[in-house]
Amino acid sequence: MGKYQMRNVFSPLAAAVFTLGIAAAVSSQPAEAAFKNKGTQAQEQRQQAAAQIPTCQRPIGTLSVIEPEDSTHWWTGQQLPAPSRLIKAFVSRSRCFTLVDRGAGMAAGQFERELAASGDLRGRSNVGKGQIKAADYVMIPDLISQNSNAGGGGIGGLIGGRAGAVVGGLNFTSKTADVVLTVTDVRSSEQVAISEGSARKSDMGFGASGGLFGGSGLGAAGVGGYANTEIGQVITMAYLQAYTDIIAQLGGLPDNASAANAQQAVTVTRAGRLLANARGTGAPVRTLEAGMMLYPTGTKEGVMWEVEDELGNRGWVSSTLLQLSK
């Protein structure tokens, strides 16, 4: 059998196989498309769920939000507000903390107090000392790391002239953000929570987060730059991930942070005695000299306070002999 004839014998089989392959490919396209659509919908649903700011039934405590110590204000080169304003928007909508202002609002309030102290305010203005609410916690938004890897996005003017460098955990070209939030107890200085957040443009469908970035979302909260730009949205999602985790971590904190912390130290103003009980009966524990520092336990009976000294001696003393240590 010749070469030509052999090719004719196998051609019908090859044609059949080719035809079946095409048919299978065509018939699989709707199924693959449906699978992809289903996967896309599921991804968008997950993104939509992740874009929800967590809410609390009652505040955990009072909170001050301040900028990181790093002098590189990366946000200015992207026409973005400071990240503290973004976090304040989260806090306001979540109702998980009572915000106290330690920025421009605080400075304006201090100016009003100076006017009151100088006698320039009207009578009964009720502006003066002892009115400012204390912050229980301080939250600091920051970037995870500081580095100078190439491939950033033309922001070298903000980072010492190294054009194209990456600023910390941000890459403005690939639209990625790696951020961190820390929460510190102002009384004990303990870091009670720390959480990282990460996001990138390729991981998220911006249309799925319309509720967060829409006109009634962050755009109406004075942080429009984070809602209107791709890098702003990526940074927002990274910080939101970290903030959501922080709220979960802080669920076990005490209802009253002030009462739960150690009492403020006191100083003895004049000589006296550390008594064995609040009634003053029995032998004294020790003598007290003016200038000694004592540590209240929080237990009181009338004007009598239970205290400890530097050596661990515990007893009672009249609060008329004490003043808050400075």
PDB file of C-alpha atoms in Angstrom, residues 63-66 88 99-115 127-135:
ATOM      1  CA  LEU A  63      -9.204  56.287  72.166  1.00  0.00           C
ATOM      2  CA  SER A  64      -6.697  58.733  70.746  1.00  0.00           C
ATOM      3  CA  VAL A  65      -5.336  58.104  67.232  1.00  0.00           C
ATOM      4  CA  ILE A  66      -1.922  59.598  66.451  1.00  0.00           C
ATOM      5  CA  LYS A  88     -10.850  57.811  62.938  1.00  0.00           C
ATOM      6  CA  LEU A  99     -12.698  59.298  70.226  1.00  0.00           C
ATOM      7  CA  VAL A 100     -10.757  62.015  72.017  1.00  0.00           C
ATOM      8  CA  ASP A 101      -8.963  64.653  69.952  1.00  0.00           C
ATOM      9  CA  ARG A 102      -5.263  65.167  70.520  1.00  0.00           C
ATOM     10  CA  GLY A 103      -4.706  67.143  67.331  1.00  0.00           C
ATOM     11  CA  ALA A 104      -6.004  70.441  65.996  1.00  0.00           C
ATOM     12  CA  GLY A 105      -9.219  70.219  68.026  1.00  0.00           C
ATOM     13  CA  MET A 106      -7.240  69.765  71.220  1.00  0.00           C
ATOM     14  CA  ALA A 107      -5.025  72.745  70.380  1.00  0.00           C
ATOM     15  CA  ALA A 108      -8.099  74.922  69.812  1.00  0.00           C
ATOM     16  CA  GLY A 109      -9.537  73.761  73.134  1.00  0.00           C
ATOM     17  CA  GLN A 110      -6.319  74.638  74.927  1.00  0.00           C
ATOM     18  CA  PHE A 111      -6.490  78.133  73.419  1.00  0.00           C
ATOM     19  CA  GLU A 112     -10.005  78.541  74.854  1.00  0.00           C
ATOM     20  CA  ARG A 113      -8.683  77.497  78.277  1.00  0.00           C
ATOM     21  CA  GLU A 114      -5.922  80.063  78.019  1.00  0.00           C
ATOM     22  CA  LEU A 115      -8.558  82.708  77.312  1.00  0.00           C
ATOM     23  CA  VAL A 127     -14.223  76.299  80.432  1.00  0.00           C
ATOM     24  CA  GLY A 128     -11.287  75.390  82.618  1.00  0.00           C
ATOM     25  CA  LYS A 129      -9.258  72.698  84.296  1.00  0.00           C
ATOM     26  CA  GLY A 130     -10.457  69.200  85.100  1.00  0.00           C
ATOM     27  CA  GLN A 131     -12.782  68.849  82.094  1.00  0.00           C
ATOM     28  CA  ILE A 132     -10.703  66.990  79.488  1.00  0.00           C
ATOM     29  CA  LYS A 133     -11.595  63.321  79.115  1.00  0.00           C
ATOM     30  CA  ALA A 134      -8.617  60.980  79.410  1.00  0.00           C
ATOM     31  CA  ALA A 135      -7.711  58.553  76.648  1.00  0.00           C
TER      32      ALA A 135
END
